[in-house]
Amino acid sequence: MTLIAQITDLHLKPRGLACYRVSETNMLAERAVAALNALDPRPDAVIVTGDIADQGDPREYIVAREVLSGLQIPFLMISGNHDDSAFLKEAFPDAPGFDQGPPDRTRYVAQIGALRLVALDSSVPGAGYGKLGEDQCAWLDEALSAAPEIPTIVALHHPPIRMGIHHMDAINLHDGDRFAEIIGRHQQVERIVCGHDHRGIVGTCGGKVVVIAPSVGHQVVLGLKENAPAQFNFEPPAYYLHHWTRETGLITHTAYVEKADGPYPFWAGEGVSWPGY
Ligand SMILES: [Fe+2]
Ligand SMILES: [Fe+2]
């Protein structure tokens, strides 16, 4: 069994500042770290799929070090559009995979239990949208060709699909068709995992399932009308748990940071039971 947690879109700020005036992202990220540390069984690793900082500010990466060093689980990171990949790699020189690739790109391969992680850097300096570029697409193809037998997760911040939230679709992965063409040729890819949209969303790309994780901070409002405004809200912060066994393949669970009411037993001593609850 291999268990990988995925958190995303922390949008950390310099100490004392809220994100977008009202989102206390530093505190919310600390709560997510506490929730992950309390998991039993404990994940083999945590993947942080970008927008770790809010403005790619070195002060925000100092906060990122403080917050993420609280994790009692090994963690791996990739950049989002709010990150500066060079500052991120400088702030975490010992992070798994950060010794690979150029100093300003978070792209690497890592082994986590039975799974292989191929991590991509879809950030484009100064832009909200994402793009891999031909160099990185060629690298992805090579990286996947190198281990066709090992079940693989591909991680990138920007979703390679359109989800119907138009203001977010405008800043998705702009070379998603090229990405899909590569992914479609590699049977061992079990999941594509993304962030960026601050909502839990599922789609397909190159014949594989794509999951977009909710943020551990604020969420993007679900607006499917053509002219839906870009807004955020405080729907419950959440994360994914990717659970793999040879028998089941990769199963992705949604888990919430905050405790909910309960648990309650389905039956509590009434002396009756019902098959299947
Ligand atoms: Fe984000
Ligand atoms: Fe983003």
mmCIF file of C-alpha atoms and ligand atoms in Angstrom:
data_model
loop_
_atom_site.group_PDB
_atom_site.id
_atom_site.type_symbol
_atom_site.label_atom_id
_atom_site.label_comp_id
_atom_site.label_asym_id
_atom_site.label_seq_id
_atom_site.Cartn_x
_atom_site.Cartn_y
_atom_site.Cartn_z
ATOM 1 C CA MET A 1 0.000 0.000 0.000
ATOM 2 C CA THR A 2 1.203 3.487 -0.829
ATOM 3 C CA LEU A 3 -0.563 6.543 0.566
ATOM 4 C CA ILE A 4 0.132 10.067 -0.697
ATOM 5 C CA ALA A 5 -1.561 13.223 0.592
ATOM 6 C CA GLN A 6 -1.955 16.179 -1.749
ATOM 7 C CA ILE A 7 -2.378 19.707 -0.466
ATOM 8 C CA THR A 8 -2.456 22.729 -2.714
ATOM 9 C CA ASP A 9 -2.745 26.487 -3.055
ATOM 10 C CA LEU A 10 -1.499 27.565 0.363
ATOM 11 C CA HIS A 11 -0.974 31.181 -0.800
ATOM 12 C CA LEU A 12 1.255 31.962 2.154
ATOM 13 C CA LYS A 13 1.839 35.631 3.010
ATOM 14 C CA PRO A 14 4.524 37.488 4.960
ATOM 15 C CA ARG A 15 3.723 37.162 8.684
ATOM 16 C CA GLY A 16 0.817 39.360 9.782
ATOM 17 C CA LEU A 17 -0.763 39.805 6.352
ATOM 18 C CA ALA A 18 -3.973 38.195 5.102
ATOM 19 C CA CYS A 19 -4.373 37.033 1.522
ATOM 20 C CA TYR A 20 -6.818 39.133 -0.527
ATOM 21 C CA ARG A 21 -7.468 41.159 2.666
ATOM 22 C CA VAL A 22 -9.514 38.443 4.449
ATOM 23 C CA SER A 23 -8.056 34.964 3.883
ATOM 24 C CA GLU A 24 -5.793 34.012 6.795
ATOM 25 C CA THR A 25 -3.820 31.621 4.638
ATOM 26 C CA ASN A 26 -0.852 31.190 7.009
ATOM 27 C CA MET A 27 -3.168 30.014 9.782
ATOM 28 C CA LEU A 28 -5.187 27.830 7.397
ATOM 29 C CA ALA A 29 -2.016 26.132 6.148
ATOM 30 C CA GLU A 30 -0.920 25.444 9.721
ATOM 31 C CA ARG A 31 -4.276 23.776 10.351
ATOM 32 C CA ALA A 32 -3.772 21.609 7.273
ATOM 33 C CA VAL A 33 -0.342 20.562 8.545
ATOM 34 C CA ALA A 34 -1.896 19.590 11.888
ATOM 35 C CA ALA A 35 -4.614 17.573 10.110
ATOM 36 C CA LEU A 36 -2.031 15.691 8.034
ATOM 37 C CA ASN A 37 0.117 14.958 11.091
ATOM 38 C CA ALA A 38 -2.933 13.430 12.797
ATOM 39 C CA LEU A 39 -3.634 10.951 9.965
ATOM 40 C CA ASP A 40 -3.549 7.257 10.805
ATOM 41 C CA PRO A 41 -2.227 5.551 8.771
ATOM 42 C CA ARG A 42 0.323 8.225 8.099
ATOM 43 C CA PRO A 43 0.925 9.010 4.406
ATOM 44 C CA ASP A 44 4.238 8.019 2.868
ATOM 45 C CA ALA A 45 4.578 11.560 1.504
ATOM 46 C CA VAL A 46 2.765 14.841 0.945
ATOM 47 C CA ILE A 47 2.732 16.516 -2.475
ATOM 48 C CA VAL A 48 2.228 20.289 -2.446
ATOM 49 C CA THR A 49 0.940 21.188 -5.900
ATOM 50 C CA GLY A 50 1.822 24.853 -6.147
ATOM 51 C CA ASP A 51 0.820 28.369 -5.182
ATOM 52 C CA ILE A 52 2.812 27.794 -2.011
ATOM 53 C CA ALA A 53 3.539 31.533 -1.787
ATOM 54 C CA ASP A 54 1.017 34.207 -2.760
ATOM 55 C CA GLN A 55 3.356 36.548 -4.618
ATOM 56 C CA GLY A 56 6.612 34.610 -5.015
ATOM 57 C CA ASP A 57 8.076 36.860 -2.299
ATOM 58 C CA PRO A 58 11.183 35.465 -0.490
ATOM 59 C CA ARG A 59 9.546 36.454 2.827
ATOM 60 C CA GLU A 60 6.668 34.134 1.947
ATOM 61 C CA TYR A 61 9.109 31.257 1.475
ATOM 62 C CA ILE A 62 10.480 31.912 4.962
ATOM 63 C CA VAL A 63 6.922 31.399 6.199
ATOM 64 C CA ALA A 64 6.629 28.314 3.950
ATOM 65 C CA ARG A 65 9.698 26.811 5.610
ATOM 66 C CA GLU A 66 8.280 27.515 9.054
ATOM 67 C CA VAL A 67 4.867 26.057 8.217
ATOM 68 C CA LEU A 68 5.946 23.026 6.194
ATOM 69 C CA SER A 69 8.764 22.113 8.589
ATOM 70 C CA GLY A 70 5.936 21.263 10.975
ATOM 71 C CA LEU A 71 4.986 18.325 8.767
ATOM 72 C CA GLN A 72 6.017 15.011 10.291
ATOM 73 C CA ILE A 73 5.789 13.457 6.816
ATOM 74 C CA PRO A 74 8.262 13.892 3.929
ATOM 75 C CA PHE A 75 6.949 16.467 1.465
ATOM 76 C CA LEU A 76 7.576 17.333 -2.181
ATOM 77 C CA MET A 77 6.647 20.571 -3.943
ATOM 78 C CA ILE A 78 6.003 22.051 -7.364
ATOM 79 C CA SER A 79 5.506 25.667 -8.407
ATOM 80 C CA GLY A 80 2.270 27.407 -9.287
ATOM 81 C CA ASN A 81 1.656 30.721 -10.996
ATOM 82 C CA HIS A 82 1.935 32.548 -7.644
ATOM 83 C CA ASP A 83 5.371 31.055 -7.021
ATOM 84 C CA ASP A 84 8.869 31.980 -8.072
ATOM 85 C CA SER A 85 10.485 28.619 -8.831
ATOM 86 C CA ALA A 86 14.033 29.865 -8.213
ATOM 87 C CA PHE A 87 13.148 31.371 -4.804
ATOM 88 C CA LEU A 88 11.199 28.217 -3.917
ATOM 89 C CA LYS A 89 14.132 25.936 -4.725
ATOM 90 C CA GLU A 90 16.530 28.237 -2.849
ATOM 91 C CA ALA A 91 14.305 28.147 0.218
ATOM 92 C CA PHE A 92 14.116 24.333 0.215
ATOM 93 C CA PRO A 93 17.540 23.145 -0.993
ATOM 94 C CA ASP A 94 17.037 19.688 0.510
ATOM 95 C CA ALA A 95 13.535 19.038 -0.849
ATOM 96 C CA PRO A 96 13.243 15.758 -2.753
ATOM 97 C CA GLY A 97 13.729 16.344 -6.471
ATOM 98 C CA PHE A 98 15.013 19.900 -6.146
ATOM 99 C CA ASP A 99 18.510 18.720 -7.039
ATOM 100 C CA GLN A 100 17.137 17.819 -10.491
ATOM 101 C CA GLY A 101 16.481 20.097 -13.467
ATOM 102 C CA PRO A 102 17.373 23.779 -13.919
ATOM 103 C CA PRO A 103 17.536 26.010 -10.780
ATOM 104 C CA ASP A 104 14.413 27.877 -11.903
ATOM 105 C CA ARG A 105 12.233 24.830 -12.708
ATOM 106 C CA THR A 106 10.558 22.436 -10.269
ATOM 107 C CA ARG A 107 10.552 19.381 -12.507
ATOM 108 C CA TYR A 108 11.799 16.027 -11.294
ATOM 109 C CA VAL A 109 11.120 12.347 -10.806
ATOM 110 C CA ALA A 110 10.719 10.773 -7.358
ATOM 111 C CA GLN A 111 9.813 7.337 -6.062
ATOM 112 C CA ILE A 112 7.203 7.215 -3.283
ATOM 113 C CA GLY A 113 6.563 3.666 -2.083
ATOM 114 C CA ALA A 114 5.323 1.684 -5.079
ATOM 115 C CA LEU A 115 4.527 4.817 -7.068
ATOM 116 C CA ARG A 116 6.613 7.020 -9.292
ATOM 117 C CA LEU A 117 5.963 10.746 -9.234
ATOM 118 C CA VAL A 118 6.732 12.803 -12.310
ATOM 119 C CA ALA A 119 6.539 16.449 -11.228
ATOM 120 C CA LEU A 120 6.278 19.293 -13.730
ATOM 121 C CA ASP A 121 6.682 23.054 -13.530
ATOM 122 C CA SER A 122 3.842 24.694 -15.455
ATOM 123 C CA SER A 123 4.489 28.211 -14.161
ATOM 124 C CA VAL A 124 5.255 31.031 -16.595
ATOM 125 C CA PRO A 125 7.006 34.009 -14.955
ATOM 126 C CA GLY A 126 4.610 36.958 -14.742
ATOM 127 C CA ALA A 127 1.600 35.024 -16.096
ATOM 128 C CA GLY A 128 -1.475 33.462 -14.511
ATOM 129 C CA TYR A 129 -1.837 30.764 -17.163
ATOM 130 C CA GLY A 130 0.447 27.764 -17.371
ATOM 131 C CA LYS A 131 2.619 26.328 -20.085
ATOM 132 C CA LEU A 132 5.089 23.441 -20.103
ATOM 133 C CA GLY A 133 6.944 24.354 -23.281
ATOM 134 C CA GLU A 134 8.433 21.920 -25.749
ATOM 135 C CA ASP A 135 11.598 21.238 -23.719
ATOM 136 C CA GLN A 136 9.644 20.113 -20.718
ATOM 137 C CA CYS A 137 7.171 18.136 -22.843
ATOM 138 C CA ALA A 138 10.114 16.255 -24.373
ATOM 139 C CA TRP A 139 11.523 15.675 -20.880
ATOM 140 C CA LEU A 140 8.117 14.354 -19.722
ATOM 141 C CA ASP A 141 7.989 11.909 -22.622
ATOM 142 C CA GLU A 142 11.505 10.681 -21.795
ATOM 143 C CA ALA A 143 10.780 10.426 -18.077
ATOM 144 C CA LEU A 144 7.663 8.340 -18.724
ATOM 145 C CA SER A 145 9.435 6.180 -21.316
ATOM 146 C CA ALA A 146 12.135 5.355 -18.743
ATOM 147 C CA ALA A 147 9.845 3.311 -16.450
ATOM 148 C CA PRO A 148 6.785 1.976 -18.288
ATOM 149 C CA GLU A 149 6.118 -0.709 -15.667
ATOM 150 C CA ILE A 150 5.875 1.513 -12.570
ATOM 151 C CA PRO A 151 2.469 3.013 -11.723
ATOM 152 C CA THR A 152 2.900 6.766 -12.019
ATOM 153 C CA ILE A 153 1.338 9.999 -10.836
ATOM 154 C CA VAL A 154 1.988 13.106 -12.941
ATOM 155 C CA ALA A 155 1.748 16.362 -10.941
ATOM 156 C CA LEU A 156 1.448 19.864 -12.348
ATOM 157 C CA HIS A 157 -0.171 23.007 -10.985
ATOM 158 C CA HIS A 158 -2.250 24.113 -13.981
ATOM 159 C CA PRO A 159 -5.049 21.759 -15.091
ATOM 160 C CA PRO A 160 -4.654 20.583 -18.697
ATOM 161 C CA ILE A 161 -8.451 20.641 -19.141
ATOM 162 C CA ARG A 162 -11.294 23.177 -19.192
ATOM 163 C CA MET A 163 -13.765 22.905 -16.337
ATOM 164 C CA GLY A 164 -16.520 25.342 -17.223
ATOM 165 C CA ILE A 165 -15.466 28.037 -14.761
ATOM 166 C CA HIS A 166 -14.548 30.469 -17.490
ATOM 167 C CA HIS A 167 -12.269 32.892 -15.658
ATOM 168 C CA MET A 168 -10.187 29.911 -14.480
ATOM 169 C CA ASP A 169 -10.276 28.143 -17.850
ATOM 170 C CA ALA A 170 -8.677 31.263 -19.345
ATOM 171 C CA ILE A 171 -5.600 30.632 -17.162
ATOM 172 C CA ASN A 172 -5.368 26.836 -17.422
ATOM 173 C CA LEU A 173 -2.474 24.944 -19.069
ATOM 174 C CA HIS A 174 -2.145 26.514 -22.495
ATOM 175 C CA ASP A 175 -0.325 23.588 -24.092
ATOM 176 C CA GLY A 176 -2.735 20.998 -22.690
ATOM 177 C CA ASP A 177 -3.247 19.340 -26.096
ATOM 178 C CA ARG A 178 0.464 18.531 -26.373
ATOM 179 C CA PHE A 179 0.472 17.289 -22.778
ATOM 180 C CA ALA A 180 -2.557 15.051 -23.498
ATOM 181 C CA GLU A 181 -0.905 13.598 -26.575
ATOM 182 C CA ILE A 182 2.150 12.543 -24.515
ATOM 183 C CA ILE A 183 0.175 11.255 -21.553
ATOM 184 C CA GLY A 184 -2.054 9.187 -23.838
ATOM 185 C CA ARG A 185 0.962 7.154 -24.989
ATOM 186 C CA HIS A 186 2.032 6.020 -21.504
ATOM 187 C CA GLN A 187 -0.216 3.361 -20.028
ATOM 188 C CA GLN A 188 1.401 3.417 -16.562
ATOM 189 C CA VAL A 189 0.049 6.893 -15.754
ATOM 190 C CA GLU A 190 -2.604 6.284 -13.111
ATOM 191 C CA ARG A 191 -3.520 9.873 -12.301
ATOM 192 C CA ILE A 192 -2.803 13.481 -13.203
ATOM 193 C CA VAL A 193 -2.955 15.669 -10.091
ATOM 194 C CA CYS A 194 -3.325 19.449 -10.214
ATOM 195 C CA GLY A 195 -4.151 22.480 -8.110
ATOM 196 C CA HIS A 196 -4.853 26.060 -9.231
ATOM 197 C CA ASP A 197 -8.661 25.972 -9.374
ATOM 198 C CA HIS A 198 -9.252 25.957 -5.601
ATOM 199 C CA ARG A 199 -12.041 23.391 -6.008
ATOM 200 C CA GLY A 200 -12.327 19.589 -6.129
ATOM 201 C CA ILE A 201 -12.854 18.785 -9.827
ATOM 202 C CA VAL A 202 -12.489 15.574 -11.876
ATOM 203 C CA GLY A 203 -11.997 15.245 -15.640
ATOM 204 C CA THR A 204 -9.979 13.304 -18.200
ATOM 205 C CA CYS A 205 -6.922 14.101 -20.301
ATOM 206 C CA GLY A 206 -5.227 11.767 -22.764
ATOM 207 C CA GLY A 207 -7.535 9.012 -21.524
ATOM 208 C CA LYS A 208 -6.390 9.406 -17.895
ATOM 209 C CA VAL A 209 -8.249 10.747 -14.902
ATOM 210 C CA VAL A 210 -7.292 14.296 -13.858
ATOM 211 C CA VAL A 211 -8.065 15.436 -10.329
ATOM 212 C CA ILE A 212 -7.869 19.064 -9.258
ATOM 213 C CA ALA A 213 -7.549 19.375 -5.501
ATOM 214 C CA PRO A 214 -9.431 21.859 -3.337
ATOM 215 C CA SER A 215 -7.308 24.475 -1.599
ATOM 216 C CA VAL A 216 -6.338 24.225 2.049
ATOM 217 C CA GLY A 217 -7.119 27.980 2.156
ATOM 218 C CA HIS A 218 -9.966 29.728 0.327
ATOM 219 C CA GLN A 219 -11.997 28.204 -2.526
ATOM 220 C CA VAL A 220 -13.055 29.580 -5.908
ATOM 221 C CA VAL A 221 -16.820 30.118 -6.199
ATOM 222 C CA LEU A 222 -18.545 27.504 -8.367
ATOM 223 C CA GLY A 223 -19.744 29.708 -11.229
ATOM 224 C CA LEU A 224 -20.623 27.885 -14.439
ATOM 225 C CA LYS A 225 -22.265 30.809 -16.251
ATOM 226 C CA GLU A 226 -20.304 32.368 -19.108
ATOM 227 C CA ASN A 227 -19.905 35.671 -17.286
ATOM 228 C CA ALA A 228 -19.507 34.296 -13.736
ATOM 229 C CA PRO A 229 -17.321 36.721 -11.774
ATOM 230 C CA ALA A 230 -13.958 35.698 -10.304
ATOM 231 C CA GLN A 231 -14.701 35.326 -6.608
ATOM 232 C CA PHE A 232 -13.581 33.216 -3.675
ATOM 233 C CA ASN A 233 -15.319 31.956 -0.557
ATOM 234 C CA PHE A 234 -14.694 29.926 2.572
ATOM 235 C CA GLU A 235 -16.152 26.570 1.676
ATOM 236 C CA PRO A 236 -14.384 23.915 3.776
ATOM 237 C CA PRO A 237 -10.625 23.581 3.169
ATOM 238 C CA ALA A 238 -9.816 20.097 1.943
ATOM 239 C CA TYR A 239 -7.111 17.877 0.519
ATOM 240 C CA TYR A 240 -6.752 14.573 -1.299
ATOM 241 C CA LEU A 241 -5.469 11.207 -0.163
ATOM 242 C CA HIS A 242 -4.240 9.065 -3.047
ATOM 243 C CA HIS A 243 -4.381 5.436 -1.913
ATOM 244 C CA TRP A 244 -2.735 2.780 -4.068
ATOM 245 C CA THR A 245 -2.688 -0.994 -3.839
ATOM 246 C CA ARG A 246 -1.868 -3.421 -6.616
ATOM 247 C CA GLU A 247 -5.417 -4.818 -6.441
ATOM 248 C CA THR A 248 -7.287 -1.507 -6.613
ATOM 249 C CA GLY A 249 -4.937 0.787 -8.494
ATOM 250 C CA LEU A 250 -5.057 4.418 -7.418
ATOM 251 C CA ILE A 251 -8.103 5.592 -5.473
ATOM 252 C CA THR A 252 -8.426 9.303 -4.627
ATOM 253 C CA HIS A 253 -10.271 10.285 -1.441
ATOM 254 C CA THR A 254 -11.338 13.799 -0.442
ATOM 255 C CA ALA A 255 -10.607 14.687 3.187
ATOM 256 C CA TYR A 256 -11.397 17.863 5.118
ATOM 257 C CA VAL A 257 -9.027 19.874 7.250
ATOM 258 C CA GLU A 258 -11.554 20.850 9.926
ATOM 259 C CA LYS A 259 -13.249 18.333 12.200
ATOM 260 C CA ALA A 260 -16.944 17.744 11.442
ATOM 261 C CA ASP A 261 -19.676 16.775 13.900
ATOM 262 C CA GLY A 262 -19.639 13.055 14.698
ATOM 263 C CA PRO A 263 -18.785 10.273 14.225
ATOM 264 C CA TYR A 264 -21.974 8.483 15.220
ATOM 265 C CA PRO A 265 -22.501 4.709 14.979
ATOM 266 C CA PHE A 266 -25.150 3.699 12.435
ATOM 267 C CA TRP A 267 -26.754 1.449 15.055
ATOM 268 C CA ALA A 268 -26.517 2.089 18.749
ATOM 269 C CA GLY A 269 -27.939 -0.822 20.678
ATOM 270 C CA GLU A 270 -31.514 -0.882 19.315
ATOM 271 C CA GLY A 271 -31.086 -4.609 18.732
ATOM 272 C CA VAL A 272 -31.888 -4.293 15.037
ATOM 273 C CA SER A 273 -29.687 -3.966 12.005
ATOM 274 C CA TRP A 274 -30.247 -3.474 8.340
ATOM 275 C CA PRO A 275 -28.122 -5.063 5.656
ATOM 276 C CA GLY A 276 -25.888 -2.423 4.097
ATOM 277 C CA TYR A 277 -27.057 0.186 6.661
HETATM 278 FE FE FE B 1 -4.023 29.295 -6.170
HETATM 279 FE FE FE B 2 -2.638 28.938 -9.368
#
